[in-house]
Structures are given as C-alpha cells and as structure tokens.
Amino acid sequence: MSKLTASATALQDTAVADVDAAPPAAATPKATPPAAAALPDPTPAPRTAGSVQWWFDARKLPSKRILPVVEQSNCTHVVIDHAQHRAFTTAKQKVVVVDASAQLKDLEPGAWVMTREEPLRRQAAALGHQAGLFIDVMDLEREFPYCIEVCERGDDFVVIDIEHATYIPYELLLAKTEGKPTKIFRNVPIKGLQGVVDDINQSLNAFATMEHGIGVVLRTEHAEVIENLSQRIEQRRDTRIQLVKARVEEVQHTGLGHRVCVDCTSMMSVEEGMIVGSTGWGGLFVCSETHYLPHMNLREFRVNAGAVHSYIWGPDDNVKYLNEMQAGAEVLCVDLHGNSRVVTVGRAKIERRPMLKIRCSVSLDSVTPELRDAVLSASAAKRAVTPSQETVALEDPNRVYINAFLQNDWHVRLMGADGKVRHATLVQPGDELLAHVALPGRHTGLRITEHIIEQ
C-alpha cells in the first residue's frame, strides 16, 4: 500500500470509527412529513467558491500594465520578490518571497513571508510575520507525509504545488487542517492541466475542493483572466436576498400549461427553494422537493418551478426565463432566511400540467426605498390624470403586486411567511407567503432602466 493510499485509509477508518461510536438514530415512520425549521434558526449554508482566498503572483511580470486590474480585483494578497517589495505599491496584503536570513532584517512591518526553507519560516514567525512554506512536490509518494506534517502543525499558510491533475491529496490535507488556522494554497496554472483546462476553471475547481476549498496563487499576464475570475467568484459568494411577507390576493385555476422542473447538480435542504415570478417586480419562494410525498421518493435536487414564461432568479440579481433552463445554467438557491448560493442546473424537465396562478401583494413598508418610490411615482401619475369622481384602480397604491404560475398539485409547495410550507393547491386569499420583490425592467434577464409595463 502506498503512503498516500495509507493516509486516505487512515482518515476513512477514523470517520468509520466515529460513526460506529455514535448511538443509533431512532427510526422515523415513512408516513410522517418532516417538520419545517422555524425562521429564527438559520442553518449554515454550504461553502462556495467565494469562501476562499486567491492571491496574485506578481513576480517577474513582463509588464506592469496588468497591476491596476489586480488592484481592482477581489484577490486579497500579492506575492512579490524581496527585491521589489519596498518599491511595490499595493492596497493588497504583500507576501514576500524570502530566500535568505538577511532578507528578513529589512522587511516592511506587516509583510507576510513565503519561503522554501523551514528555518526561515520559523525565524520570520519569531519576528512577528505571518509566514508559510512553499512546497514544490516532485515525488508525491515520498513527500506527501511531510505535507501532512506541515498542515497538522498549524502554520499560517502553506503553498503546496502538486503536478498531478487531482485534488484528492488536497482533500486529505484539508481534513488534517480541520480546526486549525492553516490556509492551504496551490499554484495556478496547475502543471498537469496547462493547455487542457483554462486558469479560471482550474481556480474555481480548487475553491470547491471538498466544500472547504483551497486557495489559489494565480500567475497570469492576461487582464481578462483576472477580471473574469473576480466576477465568477463574486457570483458564487454566499449572499443574502431580501425576502418579504406577501399576502395572497387571488388564486386562479388556469388549465393546462407547460411547467418546468429545475433539476440541479446539488442537493437542497428543507429550508431551500428558488424565486419564481411572472414579472420583474418579483417572485414567490417555491420550495425544493425535500418535503413529504406520499406516492413517490423525494427529489432533493429539484424545484418544480412553474410555467415556462416565468422568471427565475440567478446570480448578480439577473433573471432567466424558465424555458431557458438547460444543463449548465446557474440559478440561485435561497433559504427561508434569505441566504443564497449558486447552483448548477443538470436538467430542465418541461411537461404539460394543470396550472395555478397565485397573485400576491407586498406592503411598500417592506420594500427598499428605491422600489417604494417607483411604485408611488406610478400611482401618483395615474391619480394626476384621473378625474376626482373616478376610481384610479382596484389595487392598493401602497402595495406592489406579483404573481406566479405553478403546477396545480398538492406536491408543489411554497414557503409561508411563518417558515412553514404551504401546498400550492391549498393556498387561499389572505394567506401569507415568502416573496422577493425588485424593480422591474429586464432585457435578456439583465437589469436595465427603462419604461416598462408588466401586468
């Protein structure tokens, strides 16, 4: 058995031992639907690509033209040589590569130190610098035990360069740093992937390693790589989306229509779902298929989202039509507390089913000032041109109206404003649901300021 395999086996055995030591869980009757969590008890969301750091390697750049792009990016640290560190101007954290003890004497206060030599790392740490090793692995079987040793002892960080196009060794190292301050990084481009996988996807895959992710030290001469990586990371950051209380005003049975099931490559929890609505004014919280079904198994990867014309909310406050859902698309998965994460669509299933329109309204007291002003402005314009003896509209001018078309079936759930799920077929006027509202105006899903009427 190889040393790397032995390390993996040891970790697996430990996990099995922990499971064996736990008391058996009480059996749950299949016919009992799971209880929904209450609003005040948020659960931690899975980590995403936005949860880890990336550094830029600015050593021996052929040109400084790329540096302003680096400064505008969301990288956190810049790696530089000792000879350039005092003249190098940056708002990022400097990480200085040190090769000799004498170089530590004139380091800027606050500079971090990266070195290949363990005695230099210890010396830098003793002088009060954050310090870590760069380990260039040439023989994985022989050198991996040393990588484990470094990760276990709790250094500030370590950059480990492994040639092989695999993340399994890094998964093992991440397990060894559980509960420790050590941050693990690898260089991009990865030696074994150059010319095969682009630098952006190499980085995103590193960020997703075993959910926790490993950091990236990126070297590139292309500004568009830095810009695109920053954008992709921002899209994947765990963010919050404002959820508000929506009062059901009308329920209408609308006959057959094409509805879309959005099947994702990620599992969802009982607290999660997606935002779906007919207009850019907003949508309702449609639950994932994680709740009790009496006639079939659960589909925890699915949201039975609604009619093909509907908007579904995605990253960066962009929306897409449900008929545009296809393998590889990205949408927002939202929990009942407003925490959101980006998930990838694995399949969209479109079928004809009986449909149901649920029309709701949201008090302007619950929305952003910008949205409130837009609604009040539209209402004021209507009143200004309407004779005093005539009615402006049946709608309350102090509320914003949204609707969603869903499959007319008990299996489809919406999230109630109290954090309890509601069956679509049992929703009635006066009920309160969770919703998201926004300023309208979309072109190909992107927000645009325009005059638009959606009804």
Short mmCIF file of C-alpha atoms in Angstrom, two decimals:
data_model
loop_
_atom_site.label_atom_id
_atom_site.label_comp_id
_atom_site.label_asym_id
_atom_site.label_seq_id
_atom_site.Cartn_x
_atom_site.Cartn_y
_atom_site.Cartn_z
CA MET A 1 0.00 0.00 0.00
CA SER A 2 1.38 3.47 -0.96
CA LYS A 3 1.86 6.17 1.67
CA LEU A 4 -0.79 8.34 0.01
CA THR A 5 -3.28 5.45 -0.01
CA ALA A 6 -2.40 4.65 3.58
CA SER A 7 -3.13 8.24 4.59
CA ALA A 8 -6.52 8.11 2.89
CA THR A 9 -7.33 4.77 4.52
CA ALA A 10 -6.40 6.08 7.95
CA LEU A 11 -8.72 9.05 7.53
CA GLN A 12 -11.51 6.78 6.33
CA ASP A 13 -11.04 4.42 9.25
CA THR A 14 -11.25 7.36 11.67
CA ALA A 15 -14.50 8.50 10.11
CA VAL A 16 -15.94 4.98 10.29
CA ALA A 17 -14.92 4.69 13.94
CA ASP A 18 -16.70 7.95 14.72
CA VAL A 19 -19.85 6.71 13.04
CA ASP A 20 -19.71 3.38 14.85
CA ALA A 21 -19.33 5.14 18.18
CA ALA A 22 -22.46 7.24 17.69
CA PRO A 23 -25.73 5.93 19.14
CA PRO A 24 -28.20 4.67 16.55
CA ALA A 25 -30.80 7.19 15.44
CA ALA A 26 -34.42 6.48 16.21
CA ALA A 27 -36.40 5.21 13.26
CA THR A 28 -38.72 7.75 11.64
CA PRO A 29 -42.02 6.49 10.23
CA LYS A 30 -42.11 7.00 6.49
CA ALA A 31 -45.61 8.46 6.56
CA THR A 32 -44.66 11.35 8.86
CA PRO A 33 -43.82 14.50 6.94
CA PRO A 34 -40.68 16.32 8.14
CA ALA A 35 -41.22 19.48 10.14
CA ALA A 36 -40.07 22.76 8.66
CA ALA A 37 -37.49 24.76 10.61
CA ALA A 38 -38.57 27.99 12.27
CA LEU A 39 -37.40 31.35 10.93
CA PRO A 40 -35.07 32.26 13.85
CA ASP A 41 -32.93 29.10 13.43
CA PRO A 42 -30.72 29.60 10.35
CA THR A 43 -28.64 26.63 9.24
CA PRO A 44 -25.15 27.13 7.79
CA ALA A 45 -25.10 27.12 4.02
CA PRO A 46 -22.60 25.01 2.10
CA ARG A 47 -19.32 26.78 1.38
CA THR A 48 -18.85 28.13 -2.12
CA ALA A 49 -16.10 29.41 -4.37
CA GLY A 50 -16.46 32.82 -2.79
CA SER A 51 -15.44 31.47 0.65
CA VAL A 52 -11.69 31.12 -0.03
CA GLN A 53 -8.82 33.42 -0.96
CA TRP A 54 -6.86 33.85 -4.13
CA TRP A 55 -3.51 35.58 -4.38
CA PHE A 56 -1.80 37.10 -7.41
CA ASP A 57 1.81 36.22 -8.23
CA ALA A 58 3.40 39.48 -9.40
CA ARG A 59 6.95 38.19 -9.63
CA LYS A 60 8.84 38.71 -12.91
CA LEU A 61 5.88 40.18 -14.78
CA PRO A 62 6.90 41.28 -18.29
CA SER A 63 4.75 44.40 -17.92
CA LYS A 64 3.12 46.39 -15.12
CA ARG A 65 0.02 47.12 -17.22
CA ILE A 66 -1.90 44.33 -15.53
CA LEU A 67 -1.35 45.62 -11.98
CA PRO A 68 -4.23 48.18 -11.96
CA VAL A 69 -6.55 45.30 -12.89
CA VAL A 70 -5.18 43.30 -9.96
CA GLU A 71 -5.87 46.24 -7.63
CA GLN A 72 -9.48 46.36 -8.83
CA SER A 73 -9.93 42.60 -8.39
CA ASN A 74 -11.06 40.66 -5.33
CA CYS A 75 -7.71 38.95 -4.82
CA THR A 76 -6.53 39.51 -1.25
CA HIS A 77 -2.72 39.15 -1.42
CA VAL A 78 0.06 39.87 -3.91
CA VAL A 79 3.17 37.65 -4.00
CA ILE A 80 6.40 39.56 -4.76
CA ASP A 81 10.16 39.06 -4.59
CA HIS A 82 12.14 40.57 -1.73
CA ALA A 83 14.00 42.87 -4.12
CA GLN A 84 10.77 44.55 -5.29
CA HIS A 85 8.75 44.59 -2.09
CA ARG A 86 9.56 48.12 -0.84
CA ALA A 87 9.01 49.79 -4.21
CA PHE A 88 5.87 47.80 -4.94
CA THR A 89 2.72 49.84 -4.22
CA THR A 90 -0.48 47.95 -3.48
CA ALA A 91 -3.51 48.04 -1.22
CA LYS A 92 -3.39 44.26 -1.07
CA GLN A 93 -1.51 42.27 1.55
CA LYS A 94 2.11 41.79 0.45
CA VAL A 95 3.55 38.27 0.60
CA VAL A 96 7.31 38.48 0.19
CA VAL A 97 9.32 35.50 -1.03
CA VAL A 98 12.42 35.19 1.17
CA ASP A 99 15.45 33.06 0.28
CA ALA A 100 17.98 34.13 2.94
CA SER A 101 18.02 35.11 6.60
CA ALA A 102 19.47 38.55 5.82
CA GLN A 103 16.35 39.43 3.80
CA LEU A 104 14.22 39.26 6.94
CA LYS A 105 16.05 42.21 8.51
CA ASP A 106 14.63 44.91 6.25
CA LEU A 107 11.12 43.57 5.65
CA GLU A 108 8.28 46.07 5.80
CA PRO A 109 6.25 45.79 9.00
CA GLY A 110 3.17 43.68 8.35
CA ALA A 111 4.60 41.90 5.32
CA TRP A 112 3.90 38.19 5.10
CA VAL A 113 6.72 35.77 4.33
CA MET A 114 6.76 32.77 1.99
CA THR A 115 9.86 30.61 1.83
CA ARG A 116 11.03 27.16 0.82
CA GLU A 117 13.14 26.79 3.98
CA GLU A 118 11.64 25.75 7.31
CA PRO A 119 14.33 27.55 9.42
CA LEU A 120 13.49 30.81 7.58
CA ARG A 121 9.78 30.28 8.20
CA ARG A 122 10.40 29.82 11.92
CA GLN A 123 12.65 32.87 12.02
CA ALA A 124 10.05 35.02 10.22
CA ALA A 125 7.33 33.84 12.60
CA ALA A 126 9.54 34.67 15.58
CA LEU A 127 9.92 38.22 14.21
CA GLY A 128 6.14 38.59 14.15
CA HIS A 129 5.46 37.97 10.47
CA GLN A 130 2.71 35.73 9.15
CA ALA A 131 4.74 33.02 7.46
CA GLY A 132 4.33 29.85 5.44
CA LEU A 133 6.19 27.36 3.30
CA PHE A 134 6.18 26.81 -0.43
CA ILE A 135 6.50 23.07 -1.08
CA ASP A 136 7.17 22.06 -4.67
CA VAL A 137 6.27 18.36 -4.64
CA MET A 138 8.38 16.36 -7.06
CA ASP A 139 7.72 12.87 -5.66
CA LEU A 140 4.22 12.71 -4.20
CA GLU A 141 4.57 9.31 -2.52
CA ARG A 142 7.79 10.27 -0.80
CA GLU A 143 6.97 13.90 0.09
CA PHE A 144 3.28 13.68 1.00
CA PRO A 145 3.87 12.68 4.65
CA TYR A 146 5.85 15.92 5.06
CA CYS A 147 2.94 17.90 3.55
CA ILE A 148 0.64 16.28 6.12
CA GLU A 149 3.06 17.16 8.92
CA VAL A 150 3.16 20.81 7.86
CA CYS A 151 -0.63 21.04 7.63
CA GLU A 152 -1.16 19.38 11.01
CA ARG A 153 1.10 21.69 12.99
CA GLY A 154 -0.94 24.85 12.33
CA ASP A 155 1.28 27.17 10.25
CA ASP A 156 -0.31 30.39 8.99
CA PHE A 157 -0.45 29.09 5.42
CA VAL A 158 1.25 26.69 3.05
CA VAL A 159 1.50 26.66 -0.75
CA ILE A 160 1.78 23.09 -2.00
CA ASP A 161 2.40 22.52 -5.68
CA ILE A 162 1.45 19.04 -6.89
CA GLU A 163 1.92 18.29 -10.57
CA HIS A 164 -0.85 15.73 -10.87
CA ALA A 165 -4.25 16.92 -12.08
CA THR A 166 -6.00 15.68 -8.95
CA TYR A 167 -7.50 17.24 -5.84
CA ILE A 168 -7.57 14.10 -3.69
CA PRO A 169 -4.26 14.88 -1.93
CA TYR A 170 -5.63 18.32 -1.08
CA GLU A 171 -8.80 16.74 0.31
CA LEU A 172 -6.62 14.70 2.66
CA LEU A 173 -4.67 17.81 3.66
CA LEU A 174 -7.86 19.77 4.29
CA ALA A 175 -9.02 17.01 6.63
CA LYS A 176 -5.75 17.38 8.53
CA THR A 177 -6.24 21.15 8.96
CA GLU A 178 -9.76 20.87 10.36
CA GLY A 179 -9.98 23.23 13.33
CA LYS A 180 -6.52 24.70 12.60
CA PRO A 181 -5.69 28.19 11.24
CA THR A 182 -3.61 26.89 8.31
CA LYS A 183 -4.73 28.00 4.85
CA ILE A 184 -3.75 25.69 2.00
CA PHE A 185 -2.96 27.07 -1.46
CA ARG A 186 -1.85 25.70 -4.81
CA ASN A 187 -0.41 27.45 -7.84
CA VAL A 188 -2.44 28.08 -10.97
CA PRO A 189 -1.74 27.20 -13.75
CA ILE A 190 -1.53 23.67 -12.39
CA LYS A 191 1.34 21.86 -14.05
CA GLY A 192 -0.68 18.85 -15.13
CA LEU A 193 -3.56 20.93 -16.54
CA GLN A 194 -1.78 23.60 -18.59
CA GLY A 195 -3.22 23.77 -22.07
CA VAL A 196 -6.10 21.46 -21.11
CA VAL A 197 -8.20 23.41 -18.57
CA ASP A 198 -8.28 27.22 -18.52
CA ASP A 199 -6.94 29.08 -15.50
CA ILE A 200 -10.38 30.28 -14.37
CA ASN A 201 -11.87 26.80 -14.13
CA GLN A 202 -8.68 25.47 -12.55
CA SER A 203 -9.14 28.09 -9.84
CA LEU A 204 -12.87 27.50 -9.36
CA ASN A 205 -12.28 23.76 -9.03
CA ALA A 206 -9.64 24.44 -6.36
CA PHE A 207 -12.07 26.68 -4.47
CA ALA A 208 -14.63 23.86 -4.44
CA THR A 209 -12.30 21.14 -3.13
CA MET A 210 -14.19 19.15 -0.50
CA GLU A 211 -16.54 22.14 0.02
CA HIS A 212 -13.99 23.94 2.22
CA GLY A 213 -11.83 24.77 -0.78
CA ILE A 214 -8.15 25.50 -1.14
CA GLY A 215 -6.73 28.88 -2.06
CA VAL A 216 -5.06 29.77 -5.33
CA VAL A 217 -1.86 31.63 -6.16
CA LEU A 218 -2.58 32.78 -9.70
CA ARG A 219 0.04 33.76 -12.24
CA THR A 220 -1.22 35.26 -15.48
CA GLU A 221 -0.36 38.05 -17.89
CA HIS A 222 -3.94 38.39 -19.13
CA ALA A 223 -6.17 41.05 -17.61
CA GLU A 224 -9.33 39.32 -18.81
CA VAL A 225 -8.46 36.24 -16.72
CA ILE A 226 -8.29 38.36 -13.56
CA GLU A 227 -11.50 40.21 -14.39
CA ASN A 228 -13.42 37.04 -15.25
CA LEU A 229 -12.17 35.16 -12.20
CA SER A 230 -13.18 38.04 -9.92
CA GLN A 231 -16.62 38.13 -11.50
CA ARG A 232 -17.12 34.38 -11.21
CA ILE A 233 -16.08 34.45 -7.55
CA GLU A 234 -18.49 37.28 -6.77
CA GLN A 235 -21.28 35.29 -8.39
CA ARG A 236 -20.51 32.32 -6.16
CA ARG A 237 -20.24 34.12 -2.87
CA ASP A 238 -22.85 33.17 -0.31
CA THR A 239 -25.06 36.24 -0.26
CA ARG A 240 -28.41 37.31 1.11
CA ILE A 241 -31.52 38.13 -0.84
CA GLN A 242 -34.29 40.14 0.78
CA LEU A 243 -37.40 38.10 1.49
CA VAL A 244 -40.64 39.80 2.45
CA LYS A 245 -44.15 38.86 3.54
CA ALA A 246 -46.60 38.60 0.61
CA ARG A 247 -50.36 38.46 1.10
CA VAL A 248 -52.28 36.18 -1.26
CA GLU A 249 -54.91 38.23 -3.13
CA GLU A 250 -56.19 35.77 -5.71
CA VAL A 251 -55.93 32.11 -6.69
CA GLN A 252 -56.95 31.20 -10.25
CA HIS A 253 -57.09 27.77 -11.88
CA THR A 254 -55.75 28.34 -15.40
CA GLY A 255 -55.88 24.93 -17.09
CA LEU A 256 -53.10 23.16 -18.96
CA GLY A 257 -49.73 24.79 -19.47
CA HIS A 258 -46.07 23.85 -19.80
CA ARG A 259 -44.31 23.75 -16.45
CA VAL A 260 -40.59 23.39 -15.78
CA CYS A 261 -38.89 21.24 -13.16
CA VAL A 262 -35.41 22.61 -12.47
CA ASP A 263 -33.15 19.66 -11.56
CA CYS A 264 -29.80 20.72 -10.09
CA THR A 265 -26.44 19.06 -9.57
CA SER A 266 -26.71 19.98 -5.87
CA MET A 267 -28.93 18.68 -3.10
CA MET A 268 -31.17 21.18 -1.34
CA SER A 269 -32.43 21.27 2.21
CA VAL A 270 -35.99 21.54 3.53
CA GLU A 271 -35.39 25.26 4.06
CA GLU A 272 -34.35 25.95 0.46
CA GLY A 273 -36.02 26.74 -2.81
CA MET A 274 -35.97 29.24 -5.69
CA ILE A 275 -37.58 32.58 -6.52
CA VAL A 276 -40.05 32.34 -9.40
CA GLY A 277 -42.43 35.00 -10.73
CA SER A 278 -44.20 36.23 -13.84
CA THR A 279 -42.78 39.77 -13.83
CA GLY A 280 -39.66 41.69 -12.95
CA TRP A 281 -41.45 43.04 -9.88
CA GLY A 282 -40.55 39.83 -8.08
CA GLY A 283 -41.49 36.25 -7.37
CA LEU A 284 -42.57 33.73 -4.77
CA PHE A 285 -40.40 31.31 -2.79
CA VAL A 286 -41.07 27.92 -4.41
CA CYS A 287 -39.80 25.07 -2.23
CA SER A 288 -37.46 22.28 -3.22
CA GLU A 289 -38.87 18.76 -3.41
CA THR A 290 -37.48 17.89 0.01
CA HIS A 291 -40.84 17.54 1.74
CA TYR A 292 -43.01 14.50 2.29
CA LEU A 293 -44.51 12.88 -0.81
CA PRO A 294 -46.94 10.03 -0.17
CA HIS A 295 -46.66 8.38 -3.59
CA MET A 296 -43.01 8.77 -4.67
CA ASN A 297 -39.46 9.27 -3.47
CA LEU A 298 -38.16 12.74 -2.78
CA ARG A 299 -36.21 14.66 -5.40
CA GLU A 300 -33.97 16.79 -3.20
CA PHE A 301 -32.22 18.21 -6.26
CA ARG A 302 -35.44 19.57 -7.80
CA VAL A 303 -37.67 22.60 -7.69
CA ASN A 304 -40.98 22.21 -9.52
CA ALA A 305 -40.62 25.81 -10.52
CA GLY A 306 -43.55 26.90 -12.62
CA ALA A 307 -44.74 27.91 -16.08
CA VAL A 308 -42.31 28.34 -18.98
CA HIS A 309 -42.83 32.11 -19.28
CA SER A 310 -41.74 32.73 -15.68
CA TYR A 311 -38.62 34.45 -14.45
CA ILE A 312 -36.28 32.56 -12.14
CA TRP A 313 -33.71 34.49 -10.13
CA GLY A 314 -29.99 33.86 -10.69
CA PRO A 315 -26.62 35.30 -9.65
CA ASP A 316 -25.96 39.06 -9.65
CA ASP A 317 -29.69 39.85 -9.45
CA ASN A 318 -30.12 38.60 -13.01
CA VAL A 319 -33.13 36.58 -14.05
CA LYS A 320 -33.76 33.99 -16.72
CA TYR A 321 -36.88 32.61 -18.30
CA LEU A 322 -37.73 29.11 -17.12
CA ASN A 323 -37.82 27.94 -20.74
CA GLU A 324 -34.12 28.89 -20.91
CA MET A 325 -33.19 26.43 -18.19
CA GLN A 326 -30.81 23.81 -19.54
CA ALA A 327 -27.85 21.75 -18.39
CA GLY A 328 -25.06 24.05 -17.21
CA ALA A 329 -27.22 27.09 -16.40
CA GLU A 330 -26.80 28.71 -12.98
CA VAL A 331 -29.61 29.78 -10.64
CA LEU A 332 -29.97 30.95 -7.05
CA CYS A 333 -30.88 28.51 -4.33
CA VAL A 334 -32.38 30.53 -1.46
CA ASP A 335 -33.23 29.51 2.08
CA LEU A 336 -36.07 30.88 4.19
CA HIS A 337 -33.69 33.27 5.96
CA GLY A 338 -32.60 34.87 2.67
CA ASN A 339 -29.21 33.15 2.45
CA SER A 340 -28.49 32.25 -1.16
CA ARG A 341 -25.99 30.18 -3.09
CA VAL A 342 -25.43 29.48 -6.77
CA VAL A 343 -26.32 26.00 -8.03
CA THR A 344 -25.90 24.46 -11.46
CA VAL A 345 -28.78 23.07 -13.48
CA GLY A 346 -28.30 19.46 -14.54
CA ARG A 347 -31.57 19.12 -16.44
CA ALA A 348 -34.79 21.00 -17.12
CA LYS A 349 -37.91 18.87 -17.44
CA ILE A 350 -40.79 20.53 -19.32
CA GLU A 351 -44.20 18.86 -19.36
CA ARG A 352 -47.85 19.87 -19.78
CA ARG A 353 -49.67 20.04 -16.47
CA PRO A 354 -52.70 21.83 -14.95
CA MET A 355 -51.56 25.25 -13.73
CA LEU A 356 -52.48 27.61 -10.95
CA LYS A 357 -51.97 31.38 -10.75
CA ILE A 358 -51.25 32.78 -7.29
CA ARG A 359 -51.37 36.57 -7.14
CA CYS A 360 -49.95 38.34 -4.11
CA SER A 361 -49.23 41.82 -2.84
CA VAL A 362 -46.45 43.21 -0.67
CA SER A 363 -46.69 46.28 1.55
CA LEU A 364 -44.45 49.16 0.49
CA ASP A 365 -43.33 49.32 4.13
CA SER A 366 -41.41 46.08 3.48
CA VAL A 367 -39.52 47.11 0.32
CA THR A 368 -36.45 49.19 -0.48
CA PRO A 369 -36.83 52.98 -0.74
CA GLU A 370 -35.99 52.79 -4.45
CA LEU A 371 -38.78 50.31 -5.14
CA ARG A 372 -41.20 52.21 -2.92
CA ASP A 373 -40.53 55.43 -4.83
CA ALA A 374 -41.07 53.67 -8.18
CA VAL A 375 -44.47 52.32 -7.11
CA LEU A 376 -45.62 55.59 -5.54
CA SER A 377 -44.48 57.54 -8.60
CA ALA A 378 -46.52 55.30 -10.89
CA SER A 379 -49.56 55.61 -8.62
CA ALA A 380 -49.22 59.39 -8.43
CA ALA A 381 -49.10 59.67 -12.23
CA LYS A 382 -52.33 57.67 -12.51
CA ARG A 383 -54.08 59.84 -9.90
CA ALA A 384 -52.91 63.04 -11.53
CA VAL A 385 -54.70 62.30 -14.81
CA THR A 386 -57.80 60.67 -13.31
CA PRO A 387 -60.91 62.81 -12.66
CA SER A 388 -61.72 63.11 -8.98
CA GLN A 389 -65.07 61.33 -9.34
CA GLU A 390 -63.45 58.26 -10.91
CA THR A 391 -61.59 55.37 -9.31
CA VAL A 392 -57.93 55.02 -10.20
CA ALA A 393 -57.75 51.26 -9.82
CA LEU A 394 -58.89 48.44 -7.65
CA GLU A 395 -55.32 47.90 -6.46
CA ASP A 396 -54.00 49.36 -3.23
CA PRO A 397 -51.46 52.07 -4.23
CA ASN A 398 -49.44 51.25 -1.12
CA ARG A 399 -48.71 47.71 -2.21
CA VAL A 400 -46.70 46.10 -5.03
CA TYR A 401 -48.26 43.15 -6.86
CA ILE A 402 -46.57 39.96 -8.06
CA ASN A 403 -47.76 36.57 -9.27
CA ALA A 404 -46.51 33.11 -10.12
CA PHE A 405 -47.95 30.27 -12.21
CA LEU A 406 -47.29 26.88 -10.61
CA GLN A 407 -48.31 23.32 -11.28
CA ASN A 408 -51.75 22.78 -9.75
CA ASP A 409 -50.74 19.95 -7.44
CA TRP A 410 -50.53 19.25 -3.70
CA HIS A 411 -46.88 18.15 -4.14
CA VAL A 412 -45.81 21.69 -5.10
CA ARG A 413 -45.03 23.78 -2.04
CA LEU A 414 -44.44 27.44 -1.35
CA MET A 415 -42.74 28.80 1.75
CA GLY A 416 -45.07 30.55 4.16
CA ALA A 417 -44.11 33.82 5.80
CA ASP A 418 -44.03 31.92 9.12
CA GLY A 419 -41.40 29.48 7.83
CA LYS A 420 -43.91 26.65 7.28
CA VAL A 421 -44.51 25.16 3.85
CA ARG A 422 -47.83 25.61 2.06
CA HIS A 423 -49.28 23.23 -0.54
CA ALA A 424 -49.99 25.10 -3.76
CA THR A 425 -53.46 23.59 -4.09
CA LEU A 426 -54.44 24.67 -0.56
CA VAL A 427 -53.29 28.30 -0.75
CA GLN A 428 -56.15 30.76 -0.25
CA PRO A 429 -56.58 34.55 -0.35
CA GLY A 430 -55.38 36.02 2.93
CA ASP A 431 -52.56 33.50 3.36
CA GLU A 432 -49.07 34.94 3.77
CA LEU A 433 -46.11 33.62 1.74
CA LEU A 434 -42.42 34.47 1.43
CA ALA A 435 -41.52 36.50 -1.64
CA HIS A 436 -38.79 38.62 -3.19
CA VAL A 437 -39.61 41.96 -4.81
CA ALA A 438 -37.45 44.03 -7.16
CA LEU A 439 -37.51 46.92 -9.58
CA PRO A 440 -38.80 45.79 -12.98
CA GLY A 441 -37.01 46.37 -16.26
CA ARG A 442 -35.15 43.44 -17.77
CA HIS A 443 -33.55 42.80 -21.14
CA THR A 444 -32.46 39.19 -21.71
CA GLY A 445 -32.61 38.86 -17.93
CA LEU A 446 -30.26 41.76 -17.21
CA ARG A 447 -31.48 44.74 -15.24
CA ILE A 448 -31.98 47.88 -17.33
CA THR A 449 -33.56 51.24 -16.56
CA GLU A 450 -36.50 51.59 -18.92
CA HIS A 451 -40.17 52.37 -19.09
CA ILE A 452 -41.92 49.04 -18.79
CA ILE A 453 -45.43 47.84 -18.04
CA GLU A 454 -45.87 44.27 -16.79
CA GLN A 455 -49.31 43.06 -15.76
#
